[in-house]
Amino acid sequence: MGTRTVLQHPDITRALTRIAHEILEANHGASDLVLLGIPTRGAVLAERLDRILADIEPEWAADRDQRLGTLDVTMHRDDLGHGIGRAPHRTTIPTSGIDGKVVVLVDDVLYSGRTVRAALDALQGIGRPRAVRLAVLVDRGHRQLPIRADHVGKNLPTASDERVTLRLTETDGTDEVVIEQAETQGRTQAEAQGRTQAEAQAGTQSGTQGAHA
């Protein structure tokens, strides 16, 4: 038992490259495409997808500064009243807005679906996209809401008492996805709490919401 690593840096890079190609294929090009990453690690993944798309699609590269943003969902979560402290992050919307656009929400791990539901609620206050799609690096199953990802880097069957953790170089100093068995989670709880506190402090320092939120 214990902890096992299921994805490392090359695997994550390959998965994101495949997702980028899938996004372009599904949209028949880059026309009207916008990426919105869900902080924290979803925003990092969106930045990586942005760089990959710029390398493979000239239309994206031509105006990529108008295609990438972040979407904070903190105030739309349904666990705010359950004693779970979360500091808001900044929402940044591309200068071209999202009205009439195809918005691809980018998140790290799809689990219950509640974060994505909160993201859809947050979008309502920002604009009216033509379509909304979802790209995630990992889908671990155990959905509690009728939500499905359009683009998945890795389908990862897990037990409900296991913990799936994504670490990225930009936020954690390394690239990996690990599964922690139930009996080892207690030993990593302090580390997880430390990361949450650090992210909360970073979110507070960067402001509660962006100018367009």
mmCIF file of C-alpha atoms in Angstrom, residues 27-195:
data_model
loop_
_atom_site.group_PDB
_atom_site.id
_atom_site.type_symbol
_atom_site.label_atom_id
_atom_site.label_comp_id
_atom_site.label_asym_id
_atom_site.label_seq_id
_atom_site.Cartn_x
_atom_site.Cartn_y
_atom_site.Cartn_z
ATOM 1 C CA ASN A 27 -13.391 23.421 -32.374
ATOM 2 C CA HIS A 28 -12.184 23.013 -35.987
ATOM 3 C CA GLY A 29 -9.347 25.413 -35.274
ATOM 4 C CA ALA A 30 -8.675 28.186 -32.803
ATOM 5 C CA SER A 31 -11.478 30.555 -33.785
ATOM 6 C CA ASP A 32 -13.241 32.101 -30.766
ATOM 7 C CA LEU A 33 -11.433 29.793 -28.310
ATOM 8 C CA VAL A 34 -10.679 30.999 -24.769
ATOM 9 C CA LEU A 35 -8.973 29.122 -21.913
ATOM 10 C CA LEU A 36 -9.970 29.828 -18.311
ATOM 11 C CA GLY A 37 -7.922 28.027 -15.671
ATOM 12 C CA ILE A 38 -9.402 27.316 -12.236
ATOM 13 C CA PRO A 39 -6.839 28.268 -9.553
ATOM 14 C CA THR A 40 -4.568 27.056 -8.326
ATOM 15 C CA ARG A 41 -3.218 24.213 -10.437
ATOM 16 C CA GLY A 42 -5.889 24.464 -13.111
ATOM 17 C CA ALA A 43 -4.585 27.949 -13.862
ATOM 18 C CA VAL A 44 -1.036 26.585 -14.195
ATOM 19 C CA LEU A 45 -2.241 23.854 -16.547
ATOM 20 C CA ALA A 46 -4.069 26.469 -18.630
ATOM 21 C CA GLU A 47 -0.818 28.422 -18.987
ATOM 22 C CA ARG A 48 0.944 25.289 -20.199
ATOM 23 C CA LEU A 49 -1.853 24.560 -22.673
ATOM 24 C CA ASP A 50 -1.586 28.134 -23.906
ATOM 25 C CA ARG A 51 2.106 27.639 -24.708
ATOM 26 C CA ILE A 52 1.445 24.327 -26.472
ATOM 27 C CA LEU A 53 -1.391 25.814 -28.528
ATOM 28 C CA ALA A 54 0.843 28.737 -29.545
ATOM 29 C CA ASP A 55 3.431 26.266 -30.810
ATOM 30 C CA ILE A 56 1.041 24.215 -32.938
ATOM 31 C CA GLU A 57 -1.598 26.729 -34.077
ATOM 32 C CA PRO A 58 -0.564 30.042 -35.722
ATOM 33 C CA GLU A 59 -4.016 31.569 -35.215
ATOM 34 C CA TRP A 60 -3.714 31.026 -31.482
ATOM 35 C CA ALA A 61 -0.187 32.418 -31.384
ATOM 36 C CA ALA A 62 -1.259 35.580 -33.223
ATOM 37 C CA ASP A 63 -3.471 36.860 -30.390
ATOM 38 C CA ARG A 64 -2.797 34.566 -27.447
ATOM 39 C CA ASP A 65 -2.881 37.509 -25.009
ATOM 40 C CA GLN A 66 -6.644 37.680 -25.652
ATOM 41 C CA ARG A 67 -7.292 33.979 -25.089
ATOM 42 C CA LEU A 68 -6.045 33.075 -21.603
ATOM 43 C CA GLY A 69 -7.552 33.886 -18.235
ATOM 44 C CA THR A 70 -8.335 32.536 -14.766
ATOM 45 C CA LEU A 71 -11.685 31.922 -13.089
ATOM 46 C CA ASP A 72 -11.914 31.963 -9.303
ATOM 47 C CA VAL A 73 -14.802 29.863 -7.999
ATOM 48 C CA THR A 74 -14.302 30.368 -4.256
ATOM 49 C CA MET A 75 -17.454 32.367 -3.540
ATOM 50 C CA HIS A 76 -19.586 29.961 -5.574
ATOM 51 C CA ARG A 77 -18.547 26.776 -3.776
ATOM 52 C CA ASP A 78 -21.183 24.870 -1.807
ATOM 53 C CA ASP A 79 -18.817 24.088 1.078
ATOM 54 C CA LEU A 80 -18.303 27.683 2.244
ATOM 55 C CA GLY A 81 -20.652 27.151 5.159
ATOM 56 C CA HIS A 82 -18.954 23.960 6.300
ATOM 57 C CA GLY A 83 -15.944 25.462 8.057
ATOM 58 C CA ILE A 84 -13.589 25.065 5.081
ATOM 59 C CA GLY A 85 -11.527 28.237 4.828
ATOM 60 C CA ARG A 86 -10.577 29.287 1.300
ATOM 61 C CA ALA A 87 -9.068 32.615 0.299
ATOM 62 C CA PRO A 88 -10.296 33.978 -3.033
ATOM 63 C CA HIS A 89 -7.928 34.076 -5.968
ATOM 64 C CA ARG A 90 -7.892 36.599 -8.757
ATOM 65 C CA THR A 91 -10.214 36.246 -11.741
ATOM 66 C CA THR A 92 -8.754 37.557 -14.996
ATOM 67 C CA ILE A 93 -10.810 37.659 -18.167
ATOM 68 C CA PRO A 94 -9.194 38.124 -21.614
ATOM 69 C CA THR A 95 -9.644 41.601 -23.065
ATOM 70 C CA SER A 96 -11.923 40.239 -25.780
ATOM 71 C CA GLY A 97 -14.301 38.897 -23.116
ATOM 72 C CA ILE A 98 -16.176 35.608 -23.286
ATOM 73 C CA ASP A 99 -19.462 36.599 -24.944
ATOM 74 C CA GLY A 100 -20.044 34.386 -27.967
ATOM 75 C CA LYS A 101 -16.784 32.523 -27.346
ATOM 76 C CA VAL A 102 -16.038 28.838 -26.786
ATOM 77 C CA VAL A 103 -14.731 28.761 -23.228
ATOM 78 C CA VAL A 104 -12.598 25.804 -22.176
ATOM 79 C CA LEU A 105 -12.454 25.493 -18.404
ATOM 80 C CA VAL A 106 -9.196 23.901 -17.257
ATOM 81 C CA ASP A 107 -8.872 22.076 -13.940
ATOM 82 C CA ASP A 108 -6.461 19.589 -12.426
ATOM 83 C CA VAL A 109 -8.455 16.662 -10.993
ATOM 84 C CA LEU A 110 -12.125 15.988 -11.700
ATOM 85 C CA TYR A 111 -13.748 14.246 -8.748
ATOM 86 C CA SER A 112 -17.216 15.056 -7.389
ATOM 87 C CA GLY A 113 -17.935 17.738 -10.010
ATOM 88 C CA ARG A 114 -18.701 20.408 -7.431
ATOM 89 C CA THR A 115 -15.794 22.665 -8.398
ATOM 90 C CA VAL A 116 -16.943 22.625 -12.015
ATOM 91 C CA ARG A 117 -20.500 23.435 -10.943
ATOM 92 C CA ALA A 118 -19.140 26.418 -9.023
ATOM 93 C CA ALA A 119 -17.190 27.479 -12.132
ATOM 94 C CA LEU A 120 -20.353 27.425 -14.240
ATOM 95 C CA ASP A 121 -22.083 29.613 -11.653
ATOM 96 C CA ALA A 122 -19.130 32.018 -11.677
ATOM 97 C CA LEU A 123 -19.286 32.298 -15.465
ATOM 98 C CA GLN A 124 -22.846 33.572 -15.327
ATOM 99 C CA GLY A 125 -21.687 36.811 -13.755
ATOM 100 C CA ILE A 126 -19.015 37.403 -16.376
ATOM 101 C CA GLY A 127 -20.608 36.838 -19.768
ATOM 102 C CA ARG A 128 -22.515 34.517 -22.058
ATOM 103 C CA PRO A 129 -20.218 32.153 -23.943
ATOM 104 C CA ARG A 130 -21.438 30.268 -26.997
ATOM 105 C CA ALA A 131 -20.285 26.996 -25.470
ATOM 106 C CA VAL A 132 -18.438 25.794 -22.390
ATOM 107 C CA ARG A 133 -16.155 22.775 -22.421
ATOM 108 C CA LEU A 134 -14.094 21.140 -19.709
ATOM 109 C CA ALA A 135 -10.486 19.941 -19.866
ATOM 110 C CA VAL A 136 -8.910 18.135 -16.913
ATOM 111 C CA LEU A 137 -5.576 16.442 -16.452
ATOM 112 C CA VAL A 138 -7.045 13.613 -14.331
ATOM 113 C CA ASP A 139 -10.548 12.181 -14.057
ATOM 114 C CA ARG A 140 -10.693 9.975 -10.970
ATOM 115 C CA GLY A 141 -14.414 9.197 -11.079
ATOM 116 C CA HIS A 142 -16.841 9.193 -8.103
ATOM 117 C CA ARG A 143 -19.025 11.958 -9.525
ATOM 118 C CA GLN A 144 -21.723 13.459 -7.319
ATOM 119 C CA LEU A 145 -23.141 15.696 -10.044
ATOM 120 C CA PRO A 146 -23.964 15.005 -13.724
ATOM 121 C CA ILE A 147 -20.755 16.563 -15.049
ATOM 122 C CA ARG A 148 -18.412 15.074 -17.641
ATOM 123 C CA ALA A 149 -15.093 16.329 -18.996
ATOM 124 C CA ASP A 150 -14.730 16.870 -22.746
ATOM 125 C CA HIS A 151 -10.947 16.455 -22.697
ATOM 126 C CA VAL A 152 -9.170 14.173 -20.216
ATOM 127 C CA GLY A 153 -5.450 13.602 -19.888
ATOM 128 C CA LYS A 154 -5.768 10.439 -17.807
ATOM 129 C CA ASN A 155 -8.730 8.420 -16.589
ATOM 130 C CA LEU A 156 -7.619 7.144 -13.206
ATOM 131 C CA PRO A 157 -9.820 4.585 -11.430
ATOM 132 C CA THR A 158 -9.555 5.111 -7.677
ATOM 133 C CA ALA A 159 -11.207 4.069 -4.441
ATOM 134 C CA SER A 160 -13.277 6.739 -2.747
ATOM 135 C CA ASP A 161 -10.993 6.705 0.314
ATOM 136 C CA GLU A 162 -7.855 7.345 -1.745
ATOM 137 C CA ARG A 163 -6.382 10.797 -2.274
ATOM 138 C CA VAL A 164 -5.183 11.943 -5.701
ATOM 139 C CA THR A 165 -2.622 14.756 -5.568
ATOM 140 C CA LEU A 166 -1.229 16.714 -8.506
ATOM 141 C CA ARG A 167 2.053 18.533 -7.973
ATOM 142 C CA LEU A 168 3.397 20.977 -10.544
ATOM 143 C CA THR A 169 6.815 22.548 -10.800
ATOM 144 C CA GLU A 170 5.382 26.070 -10.725
ATOM 145 C CA THR A 171 3.616 25.518 -7.394
ATOM 146 C CA ASP A 172 5.256 22.487 -5.794
ATOM 147 C CA GLY A 173 8.730 22.161 -7.301
ATOM 148 C CA THR A 174 8.022 18.921 -9.176
ATOM 149 C CA ASP A 175 5.649 17.405 -11.738
ATOM 150 C CA GLU A 176 3.782 14.307 -10.609
ATOM 151 C CA VAL A 177 0.405 12.771 -9.854
ATOM 152 C CA VAL A 178 0.334 10.479 -6.832
ATOM 153 C CA ILE A 179 -2.297 8.294 -5.211
ATOM 154 C CA GLU A 180 -2.176 8.087 -1.436
ATOM 155 C CA GLN A 181 -3.798 5.132 0.251
ATOM 156 C CA ALA A 182 -6.151 5.814 3.144
ATOM 157 C CA GLU A 183 -3.723 4.715 5.870
ATOM 158 C CA THR A 184 -0.997 7.076 4.647
ATOM 159 C CA GLN A 185 -3.119 10.178 4.306
ATOM 160 C CA GLY A 186 -2.687 11.107 7.946
ATOM 161 C CA ARG A 187 1.062 11.363 7.494
ATOM 162 C CA THR A 188 0.670 13.793 4.592
ATOM 163 C CA GLN A 189 -2.101 15.888 6.127
ATOM 164 C CA ALA A 190 0.289 18.470 7.565
ATOM 165 C CA GLU A 191 1.966 18.873 4.161
ATOM 166 C CA ALA A 192 -1.400 19.350 2.451
ATOM 167 C CA GLN A 193 -2.496 21.894 5.052
ATOM 168 C CA GLY A 194 0.756 23.775 4.548
ATOM 169 C CA ARG A 195 0.149 23.969 0.789
#
